[in-house]
mmCIF file of N, CA, C and O in Angstrom:
data_model
loop_
_atom_site.group_PDB
_atom_site.id
_atom_site.type_symbol
_atom_site.label_atom_id
_atom_site.label_comp_id
_atom_site.label_asym_id
_atom_site.label_seq_id
_atom_site.Cartn_x
_atom_site.Cartn_y
_atom_site.Cartn_z
ATOM 1 N N MET A 1 131.396 69.684 34.157
ATOM 2 C CA MET A 1 132.433 70.221 35.327
ATOM 3 C C MET A 1 133.344 71.211 34.750
ATOM 4 O O MET A 1 133.757 71.159 33.709
ATOM 5 N N GLY A 2 133.095 72.762 35.142
ATOM 6 C CA GLY A 2 134.278 73.894 34.675
ATOM 7 C C GLY A 2 135.239 74.084 35.682
ATOM 8 O O GLY A 2 135.313 73.927 36.761
ATOM 9 N N ILE A 3 136.353 74.261 34.714
ATOM 10 C CA ILE A 3 137.279 74.807 35.726
ATOM 11 C C ILE A 3 137.119 76.793 35.700
ATOM 12 O O ILE A 3 137.543 77.010 34.302
ATOM 13 N N LYS A 4 137.025 77.170 36.723
ATOM 14 C CA LYS A 4 136.934 78.731 37.044
ATOM 15 C C LYS A 4 138.786 79.197 36.606
ATOM 16 O O LYS A 4 139.451 78.948 37.096
ATOM 17 N N ARG A 5 138.641 80.599 35.514
ATOM 18 C CA ARG A 5 139.823 81.304 35.282
ATOM 19 C C ARG A 5 139.871 82.434 36.590
ATOM 20 O O ARG A 5 138.933 83.348 36.215
ATOM 21 N N VAL A 6 140.668 82.188 37.290
ATOM 22 C CA VAL A 6 141.183 83.400 37.981
ATOM 23 C C VAL A 6 142.326 84.109 37.616
ATOM 24 O O VAL A 6 143.091 83.302 37.270
ATOM 25 N N LYS A 7 142.290 85.466 37.951
ATOM 26 C CA LYS A 7 143.868 86.151 38.187
ATOM 27 C C LYS A 7 144.662 85.406 38.819
ATOM 28 O O LYS A 7 144.270 85.345 40.200
ATOM 29 N N PRO A 8 145.941 85.478 38.270
ATOM 30 C CA PRO A 8 147.059 85.175 39.638
ATOM 31 C C PRO A 8 146.772 86.527 40.434
ATOM 32 O O PRO A 8 146.645 87.475 40.344
ATOM 33 N N ARG A 9 147.446 85.713 41.955
ATOM 34 C CA ARG A 9 147.406 86.971 42.717
ATOM 35 C C ARG A 9 148.390 87.450 43.508
ATOM 36 O O ARG A 9 148.759 87.787 44.341
ATOM 37 N N VAL A 10 149.272 87.317 42.328
ATOM 38 C CA VAL A 10 151.222 87.116 43.075
ATOM 39 C C VAL A 10 151.721 87.865 41.712
ATOM 40 O O VAL A 10 151.152 88.014 40.752
ATOM 41 N N ARG A 11 152.779 89.247 42.031
ATOM 42 C CA ARG A 11 152.990 89.836 41.094
ATOM 43 C C ARG A 11 154.391 88.739 40.326
ATOM 44 O O ARG A 11 155.005 88.572 41.041
ATOM 45 N N ILE A 12 153.877 88.699 39.005
ATOM 46 C CA ILE A 12 155.317 88.192 38.587
ATOM 47 C C ILE A 12 156.123 88.927 37.865
ATOM 48 O O ILE A 12 155.860 89.937 36.836
ATOM 49 N N GLU A 13 157.562 88.571 37.894
ATOM 50 C CA GLU A 13 158.598 89.685 37.417
ATOM 51 C C GLU A 13 158.861 88.798 35.880
ATOM 52 O O GLU A 13 159.471 87.860 36.125
ATOM 53 N N HIS A 14 158.406 89.383 34.719
ATOM 54 C CA HIS A 14 159.131 88.868 33.772
ATOM 55 C C HIS A 14 160.686 89.019 33.166
ATOM 56 O O HIS A 14 160.666 91.022 33.228
ATOM 57 N N ARG A 15 160.796 88.125 32.978
ATOM 58 C CA ARG A 15 162.190 88.180 32.698
ATOM 59 C C ARG A 15 162.652 87.508 31.232
ATOM 60 O O ARG A 15 162.025 86.697 30.726
ATOM 61 N N ILE A 16 163.392 88.279 30.063
ATOM 62 C CA ILE A 16 163.002 87.564 28.806
ATOM 63 C C ILE A 16 163.903 86.181 29.275
ATOM 64 O O ILE A 16 164.981 86.112 29.696
ATOM 65 N N GLY A 17 163.475 85.508 28.724
ATOM 66 C CA GLY A 17 163.390 83.800 28.701
ATOM 67 C C GLY A 17 162.989 83.042 29.397
ATOM 68 O O GLY A 17 163.181 81.970 29.929
ATOM 69 N N CYS A 18 161.661 83.638 30.368
ATOM 70 C CA CYS A 18 161.825 83.008 31.814
ATOM 71 C C CYS A 18 160.418 82.514 31.537
ATOM 72 O O CYS A 18 159.547 83.065 30.994
ATOM 73 N N LEU A 19 160.233 81.161 32.060
ATOM 74 C CA LEU A 19 158.963 81.043 31.745
ATOM 75 C C LEU A 19 158.103 80.164 33.313
ATOM 76 O O LEU A 19 158.764 79.353 34.082
ATOM 77 N N HIS A 20 157.037 80.733 33.710
ATOM 78 C CA HIS A 20 156.343 80.389 34.692
ATOM 79 C C HIS A 20 155.449 79.486 34.326
ATOM 80 O O HIS A 20 154.608 79.251 33.973
ATOM 81 N N ASN A 21 155.353 78.360 35.449
ATOM 82 C CA ASN A 21 154.368 77.016 35.410
ATOM 83 C C ASN A 21 153.777 77.049 36.917
ATOM 84 O O ASN A 21 154.360 76.976 37.598
ATOM 85 N N PHE A 22 152.387 77.064 36.526
ATOM 86 C CA PHE A 22 151.579 77.032 37.611
ATOM 87 C C PHE A 22 150.696 75.652 37.039
ATOM 88 O O PHE A 22 149.665 75.909 35.724
ATOM 89 N N ALA A 23 150.222 75.089 38.398
ATOM 90 C CA ALA A 23 149.316 73.744 38.169
ATOM 91 C C ALA A 23 148.721 73.462 39.498
ATOM 92 O O ALA A 23 149.670 73.194 40.536
ATOM 93 N N ASP A 24 147.809 72.637 39.483
ATOM 94 C CA ASP A 24 146.826 72.134 40.181
ATOM 95 C C ASP A 24 146.285 70.801 39.731
ATOM 96 O O ASP A 24 145.668 70.861 39.195
ATOM 97 N N THR A 25 145.829 70.093 40.663
ATOM 98 C CA THR A 25 145.331 68.729 40.778
ATOM 99 C C THR A 25 144.082 68.645 41.495
ATOM 100 O O THR A 25 144.627 68.398 42.426
ATOM 101 N N VAL A 26 142.531 68.377 40.923
ATOM 102 C CA VAL A 26 142.033 67.797 41.836
ATOM 103 C C VAL A 26 141.386 66.180 41.316
ATOM 104 O O VAL A 26 141.849 66.355 40.680
ATOM 105 N N VAL A 27 140.899 65.801 42.155
ATOM 106 C CA VAL A 27 140.230 64.497 41.910
ATOM 107 C C VAL A 27 138.909 63.808 42.209
ATOM 108 O O VAL A 27 138.120 64.409 43.421
ATOM 109 N N CYS A 28 138.222 63.641 41.101
ATOM 110 C CA CYS A 28 136.820 64.040 41.090
ATOM 111 C C CYS A 28 135.877 62.028 41.671
ATOM 112 O O CYS A 28 136.610 61.588 40.235
ATOM 113 N N LEU A 29 135.127 62.009 42.224
ATOM 114 C CA LEU A 29 134.248 60.566 41.895
ATOM 115 C C LEU A 29 133.015 60.959 42.512
ATOM 116 O O LEU A 29 132.659 61.541 43.387
ATOM 117 N N ASN A 30 132.074 60.200 41.114
ATOM 118 C CA ASN A 30 130.973 60.634 40.586
ATOM 119 C C ASN A 30 130.356 62.258 41.002
ATOM 120 O O ASN A 30 129.625 62.567 41.576
ATOM 121 N N GLY A 31 131.309 63.093 40.578
ATOM 122 C CA GLY A 31 130.561 64.407 40.828
ATOM 123 C C GLY A 31 131.391 64.979 42.207
ATOM 124 O O GLY A 31 130.851 66.574 42.429
ATOM 125 N N GLU A 32 131.777 64.312 42.986
ATOM 126 C CA GLU A 32 132.222 65.161 44.270
ATOM 127 C C GLU A 32 133.971 65.174 43.892
ATOM 128 O O GLU A 32 134.897 64.206 43.618
ATOM 129 N N ILE A 33 134.493 66.325 44.368
ATOM 130 C CA ILE A 33 135.766 66.378 44.346
ATOM 131 C C ILE A 33 136.113 66.495 45.416
ATOM 132 O O ILE A 33 135.943 66.562 47.153
ATOM 133 N N LEU A 34 137.078 65.531 45.968
ATOM 134 C CA LEU A 34 138.410 64.664 46.940
ATOM 135 C C LEU A 34 139.247 65.659 46.987
ATOM 136 O O LEU A 34 140.105 66.070 46.432
ATOM 137 N N GLY A 35 139.129 66.410 48.286
ATOM 138 C CA GLY A 35 140.282 67.529 48.441
ATOM 139 C C GLY A 35 141.766 66.785 49.455
ATOM 140 O O GLY A 35 141.172 65.303 49.285
ATOM 141 N N LYS A 36 142.257 67.229 49.487
ATOM 142 C CA LYS A 36 143.919 66.682 49.988
ATOM 143 C C LYS A 36 143.607 66.699 51.396
ATOM 144 O O LYS A 36 142.906 67.218 52.129
ATOM 145 N N PRO A 37 143.795 64.947 51.637
ATOM 146 C CA PRO A 37 143.338 64.102 52.978
ATOM 147 C C PRO A 37 144.335 65.446 54.101
ATOM 148 O O PRO A 37 145.446 65.533 54.134
ATOM 149 N N ALA A 38 143.276 65.149 55.239
ATOM 150 C CA ALA A 38 144.366 66.223 55.902
ATOM 151 C C ALA A 38 145.354 65.398 57.133
ATOM 152 O O ALA A 38 146.090 65.749 58.169
ATOM 153 N N ASP A 39 144.817 64.286 57.039
ATOM 154 C CA ASP A 39 145.498 63.142 58.346
ATOM 155 C C ASP A 39 145.483 62.127 57.641
ATOM 156 O O ASP A 39 144.838 61.657 56.532
ATOM 157 N N GLU A 40 146.462 60.835 58.050
ATOM 158 C CA GLU A 40 146.128 59.518 57.558
ATOM 159 C C GLU A 40 144.589 58.477 57.610
ATOM 160 O O GLU A 40 144.450 57.663 57.038
ATOM 161 N N GLU A 41 143.924 59.117 58.989
ATOM 162 C CA GLU A 41 142.497 58.538 58.962
ATOM 163 C C GLU A 41 141.395 59.087 57.276
ATOM 164 O O GLU A 41 141.060 58.285 56.883
ATOM 165 N N GLU A 42 141.959 60.233 57.292
ATOM 166 C CA GLU A 42 141.011 60.848 55.919
ATOM 167 C C GLU A 42 141.675 60.021 54.785
ATOM 168 O O GLU A 42 140.823 59.914 53.752
ATOM 169 N N ALA A 43 142.612 59.993 54.617
ATOM 170 C CA ALA A 43 143.785 59.625 54.104
ATOM 171 C C ALA A 43 143.179 57.937 53.512
ATOM 172 O O ALA A 43 142.966 57.161 52.543
ATOM 173 N N THR A 44 143.023 57.512 54.941
ATOM 174 C CA THR A 44 142.616 56.046 54.520
ATOM 175 C C THR A 44 141.392 55.666 53.776
ATOM 176 O O THR A 44 140.729 54.869 53.144
ATOM 177 N N GLU A 45 140.163 56.786 54.564
ATOM 178 C CA GLU A 45 138.803 57.007 54.222
ATOM 179 C C GLU A 45 138.865 57.255 52.137
ATOM 180 O O GLU A 45 137.652 56.505 51.358
ATOM 181 N N MET A 46 139.541 58.086 51.810
ATOM 182 C CA MET A 46 139.653 58.327 50.143
ATOM 183 C C MET A 46 139.990 57.078 49.655
ATOM 184 O O MET A 46 139.140 56.959 48.694
ATOM 185 N N LEU A 47 140.736 56.426 50.201
ATOM 186 C CA LEU A 47 141.446 55.407 49.590
ATOM 187 C C LEU A 47 140.580 54.350 49.240
ATOM 188 O O LEU A 47 139.953 53.117 48.455
ATOM 189 N N LYS A 48 139.469 54.183 50.297
ATOM 190 C CA LYS A 48 138.677 53.115 50.531
ATOM 191 C C LYS A 48 137.398 53.385 49.458
ATOM 192 O O LYS A 48 137.104 52.754 48.928
ATOM 193 N N LYS A 49 137.084 54.988 49.558
ATOM 194 C CA LYS A 49 136.098 55.571 48.372
ATOM 195 C C LYS A 49 136.800 54.980 46.818
ATOM 196 O O LYS A 49 135.673 54.970 46.160
ATOM 197 N N LEU A 50 137.687 54.819 46.763
ATOM 198 C CA LEU A 50 138.450 55.320 45.591
ATOM 199 C C LEU A 50 138.434 53.894 45.169
ATOM 200 O O LEU A 50 138.668 53.443 43.654
ATOM 201 N N SER A 51 138.771 52.810 45.881
ATOM 202 C CA SER A 51 139.132 51.596 45.466
ATOM 203 C C SER A 51 138.065 50.302 44.733
ATOM 204 O O SER A 51 136.939 50.887 44.808
ATOM 205 N N GLY A 52 138.920 50.242 44.013
ATOM 206 C CA GLY A 52 137.726 49.258 42.599
ATOM 207 C C GLY A 52 137.340 49.968 41.999
ATOM 208 O O GLY A 52 135.987 49.433 41.175
ATOM 209 N N LYS A 53 137.345 51.702 41.661
ATOM 210 C CA LYS A 53 136.279 52.539 41.036
ATOM 211 C C LYS A 53 137.124 53.480 39.927
ATOM 212 O O LYS A 53 138.183 53.533 40.398
ATOM 213 N N GLU A 54 136.157 53.525 39.220
ATOM 214 C CA GLU A 54 136.931 54.638 38.303
ATOM 215 C C GLU A 54 137.013 56.200 38.625
ATOM 216 O O GLU A 54 135.709 56.225 38.836
ATOM 217 N N HIS A 55 137.469 57.033 38.525
ATOM 218 C CA HIS A 55 137.716 58.664 39.062
ATOM 219 C C HIS A 55 138.040 59.347 37.638
ATOM 220 O O HIS A 55 138.687 58.371 37.132
ATOM 221 N N GLU A 56 137.717 60.423 38.357
ATOM 222 C CA GLU A 56 138.660 61.320 37.215
ATOM 223 C C GLU A 56 139.735 61.750 37.830
ATOM 224 O O GLU A 56 139.533 62.688 39.173
ATOM 225 N N VAL A 57 140.914 62.389 37.398
ATOM 226 C CA VAL A 57 141.910 63.719 37.858
ATOM 227 C C VAL A 57 142.213 64.322 36.835
ATOM 228 O O VAL A 57 141.787 64.543 35.709
ATOM 229 N N VAL A 58 141.377 65.613 37.324
ATOM 230 C CA VAL A 58 141.571 67.154 36.607
ATOM 231 C C VAL A 58 142.888 67.956 36.771
ATOM 232 O O VAL A 58 143.393 68.202 38.429
ATOM 233 N N THR A 59 143.696 68.361 36.120
ATOM 234 C CA THR A 59 144.704 68.924 36.263
ATOM 235 C C THR A 59 144.610 70.366 35.455
ATOM 236 O O THR A 59 144.434 70.191 34.262
ATOM 237 N N GLY A 60 144.697 71.740 36.491
ATOM 238 C CA GLY A 60 144.360 72.703 35.399
ATOM 239 C C GLY A 60 146.346 73.103 35.485
ATOM 240 O O GLY A 60 146.883 73.115 36.533
ATOM 241 N N TYR A 61 146.407 74.187 34.307
ATOM 242 C CA TYR A 61 147.423 74.670 34.244
ATOM 243 C C TYR A 61 147.892 75.985 33.762
ATOM 244 O O TYR A 61 146.867 76.440 32.950
ATOM 245 N N CYS A 62 148.784 76.175 33.586
ATOM 246 C CA CYS A 62 148.776 78.060 33.257
ATOM 247 C C CYS A 62 150.278 78.461 32.878
ATOM 248 O O CYS A 62 150.899 78.265 33.824
ATOM 249 N N LEU A 63 151.057 78.447 31.851
ATOM 250 C CA LEU A 63 152.138 79.117 31.532
ATOM 251 C C LEU A 63 152.320 80.763 31.367
ATOM 252 O O LEU A 63 151.507 81.287 30.217
ATOM 253 N N ILE A 64 153.224 81.117 31.850
ATOM 254 C CA ILE A 64 153.147 82.560 31.328
ATOM 255 C C ILE A 64 154.404 82.989 31.387
ATOM 256 O O ILE A 64 155.521 82.705 32.055
ATOM 257 N N SER A 65 154.930 83.371 30.391
ATOM 258 C CA SER A 65 156.373 84.195 30.130
ATOM 259 C C SER A 65 155.847 85.626 29.525
ATOM 260 O O SER A 65 154.855 85.925 29.845
ATOM 261 N N ARG A 66 156.674 86.394 29.455
ATOM 262 C CA ARG A 66 156.924 87.721 29.464
ATOM 263 C C ARG A 66 155.977 87.990 27.982
ATOM 264 O O ARG A 66 155.043 89.034 27.585
ATOM 265 N N ASP A 67 155.586 87.336 26.879
ATOM 266 C CA ASP A 67 155.176 87.482 25.714
ATOM 267 C C ASP A 67 153.585 86.484 25.379
ATOM 268 O O ASP A 67 153.222 86.981 24.614
ATOM 269 N N MET A 68 153.481 85.622 26.466
ATOM 270 C CA MET A 68 152.665 84.758 26.211
ATOM 271 C C MET A 68 152.021 84.132 27.799
ATOM 272 O O MET A 68 152.312 84.074 28.551
ATOM 273 N N ARG A 69 150.734 84.092 27.325
ATOM 274 C CA ARG A 69 150.132 83.419 28.974
ATOM 275 C C ARG A 69 148.920 81.960 27.964
ATOM 276 O O ARG A 69 148.710 82.199 26.906
ATOM 277 N N LEU A 70 149.570 80.876 28.759
ATOM 278 C CA LEU A 70 148.800 79.647 27.846
ATOM 279 C C LEU A 70 148.496 78.873 28.818
ATOM 280 O O LEU A 70 148.920 78.900 30.193
ATOM 281 N N SER A 71 147.242 78.435 29.146
ATOM 282 C CA SER A 71 146.102 77.630 30.015
ATOM 283 C C SER A 71 145.324 76.528 29.672
ATOM 284 O O SER A 71 144.591 76.843 28.503
ATOM 285 N N GLY A 72 145.059 75.689 30.003
ATOM 286 C CA GLY A 72 143.815 74.794 30.262
ATOM 287 C C GLY A 72 144.200 73.623 31.167
ATOM 288 O O GLY A 72 144.430 73.907 32.023
ATOM 289 N N HIS A 73 143.505 72.681 30.757
ATOM 290 C CA HIS A 73 143.261 71.886 31.904
ATOM 291 C C HIS A 73 143.308 70.075 31.147
ATOM 292 O O HIS A 73 143.361 70.206 29.810
ATOM 293 N N VAL A 74 143.692 68.910 32.074
ATOM 294 C CA VAL A 74 143.459 67.571 31.423
ATOM 295 C C VAL A 74 142.712 67.059 32.447
ATOM 296 O O VAL A 74 143.367 67.141 33.049
ATOM 297 N N LEU A 75 142.007 66.120 31.402
ATOM 298 C CA LEU A 75 141.591 65.435 31.932
ATOM 299 C C LEU A 75 141.662 63.615 31.579
ATOM 300 O O LEU A 75 141.955 63.190 30.724
ATOM 301 N N THR A 76 142.022 63.308 32.817
ATOM 302 C CA THR A 76 142.269 61.913 33.134
ATOM 303 C C THR A 76 141.314 60.861 33.986
ATOM 304 O O THR A 76 141.196 61.369 34.754
ATOM 305 N N LYS A 77 141.031 60.035 33.387
ATOM 306 C CA LYS A 77 139.966 58.507 33.786
ATOM 307 C C LYS A 77 140.815 57.773 34.526
ATOM 308 O O LYS A 77 141.954 57.099 33.890
ATOM 309 N N VAL A 78 140.440 57.328 35.588
ATOM 310 C CA VAL A 78 141.767 56.342 36.366
ATOM 311 C C VAL A 78 141.081 55.637 37.280
ATOM 312 O O VAL A 78 139.942 56.014 37.954
ATOM 313 N N LYS A 79 141.050 54.287 36.955
ATOM 314 C CA LYS A 79 140.864 53.075 37.869
ATOM 315 C C LYS A 79 141.206 52.186 37.984
ATOM 316 O O LYS A 79 142.570 51.869 38.332
ATOM 317 N N PHE A 80 141.128 52.360 39.679
ATOM 318 C CA PHE A 80 142.018 51.651 41.051
ATOM 319 C C PHE A 80 141.399 50.167 40.604
ATOM 320 O O PHE A 80 140.450 49.700 41.077
ATOM 321 N N ALA A 81 142.600 49.790 41.182
ATOM 322 C CA ALA A 81 142.084 47.899 41.567
ATOM 323 C C ALA A 81 141.874 48.309 42.993
ATOM 324 O O ALA A 81 141.797 48.898 43.670
ATOM 325 N N GLU A 82 140.802 47.034 43.093
ATOM 326 C CA GLU A 82 140.478 46.959 44.734
ATOM 327 C C GLU A 82 141.781 46.779 45.680
ATOM 328 O O GLU A 82 142.748 46.103 45.453
ATOM 329 N N LEU A 83 141.443 47.603 46.932
ATOM 330 C CA LEU A 83 142.556 47.458 47.752
ATOM 331 C C LEU A 83 142.325 46.862 48.850
ATOM 332 O O LEU A 83 140.827 48.169 49.306
ATOM 333 N N GLY A 84 142.506 46.231 49.355
ATOM 334 C CA GLY A 84 142.226 45.850 50.883
ATOM 335 C C GLY A 84 142.696 46.638 52.122
ATOM 336 O O GLY A 84 143.898 47.734 51.857
ATOM 337 N N ASP A 85 142.037 46.609 52.934
ATOM 338 C CA ASP A 85 142.786 47.553 53.984
ATOM 339 C C ASP A 85 144.291 47.189 54.428
ATOM 340 O O ASP A 85 144.850 48.146 54.941
ATOM 341 N N GLU A 86 144.461 46.540 54.252
ATOM 342 C CA GLU A 86 146.027 46.308 54.952
ATOM 343 C C GLU A 86 147.053 46.759 53.292
ATOM 344 O O GLU A 86 147.805 47.512 53.660
ATOM 345 N N LYS A 87 146.935 46.895 52.312
ATOM 346 C CA LYS A 87 147.227 47.598 51.133
ATOM 347 C C LYS A 87 146.936 48.554 51.016
ATOM 348 O O LYS A 87 148.635 49.946 51.233
ATOM 349 N N ILE A 88 145.559 49.335 51.952
ATOM 350 C CA ILE A 88 145.727 50.640 52.374
ATOM 351 C C ILE A 88 146.540 51.037 53.502
ATOM 352 O O ILE A 88 146.942 52.147 53.250
ATOM 353 N N GLU A 89 146.362 50.258 54.447
ATOM 354 C CA GLU A 89 147.029 50.890 55.917
ATOM 355 C C GLU A 89 149.009 50.693 55.197
ATOM 356 O O GLU A 89 149.276 52.130 55.328
ATOM 357 N N GLU A 90 149.413 50.099 54.503
ATOM 358 C CA GLU A 90 150.728 49.954 53.633
ATOM 359 C C GLU A 90 150.861 51.354 53.340
ATOM 360 O O GLU A 90 152.066 52.340 53.690
ATOM 361 N N TYR A 91 149.889 51.728 52.209
ATOM 362 C CA TYR A 91 150.331 53.021 51.593
ATOM 363 C C TYR A 91 150.032 54.305 52.565
ATOM 364 O O TYR A 91 151.638 54.674 52.367
ATOM 365 N N VAL A 92 149.007 54.282 53.691
ATOM 366 C CA VAL A 92 149.026 55.915 54.003
ATOM 367 C C VAL A 92 150.180 55.211 54.831
ATOM 368 O O VAL A 92 150.926 56.847 55.383
ATOM 369 N N LYS A 93 150.470 54.668 55.383
ATOM 370 C CA LYS A 93 151.689 54.865 56.488
ATOM 371 C C LYS A 93 153.419 55.252 56.130
ATOM 372 O O LYS A 93 154.116 55.930 56.554
ATOM 373 N N SER A 94 153.333 54.611 54.558
ATOM 374 C CA SER A 94 154.761 55.402 53.476
ATOM 375 C C SER A 94 154.633 56.755 53.774
ATOM 376 O O SER A 94 155.845 57.097 52.853
ATOM 377 N N GLY A 95 153.845 57.317 54.094
ATOM 378 C CA GLY A 95 153.799 59.087 53.665
ATOM 379 C C GLY A 95 153.170 59.280 52.220
ATOM 380 O O GLY A 95 153.725 60.169 52.046
#
C-alpha cells in the first residue's frame, strides 16, 4: 500500500520557533481500508470484522516549520482478541 503525498491546501503562517504537526490514521484489514464509522451500527460491524484478526494501522504525518518539512508514515500490526457481541456493544455505547 502506498501513501500519496499531497500538497497542503491550507496556508501556514511560519513563525520563528513554530512547528506545525499534521497526521491522519487509517485501519487496513486484508487490503481493505476501513473508514471512520458513521454511526453505532457501522462501528459494531467494523469491530466484528476486526475481532480475532490481525490488521494494520497506518499513520501518515507531516511536520512543518519555517526551515524544514518532515513527512512519513508508521505502520503498526495489531491483533485483536476475540470480542463477543456484549463486549462490542459495551464498547460502542461508551462513545
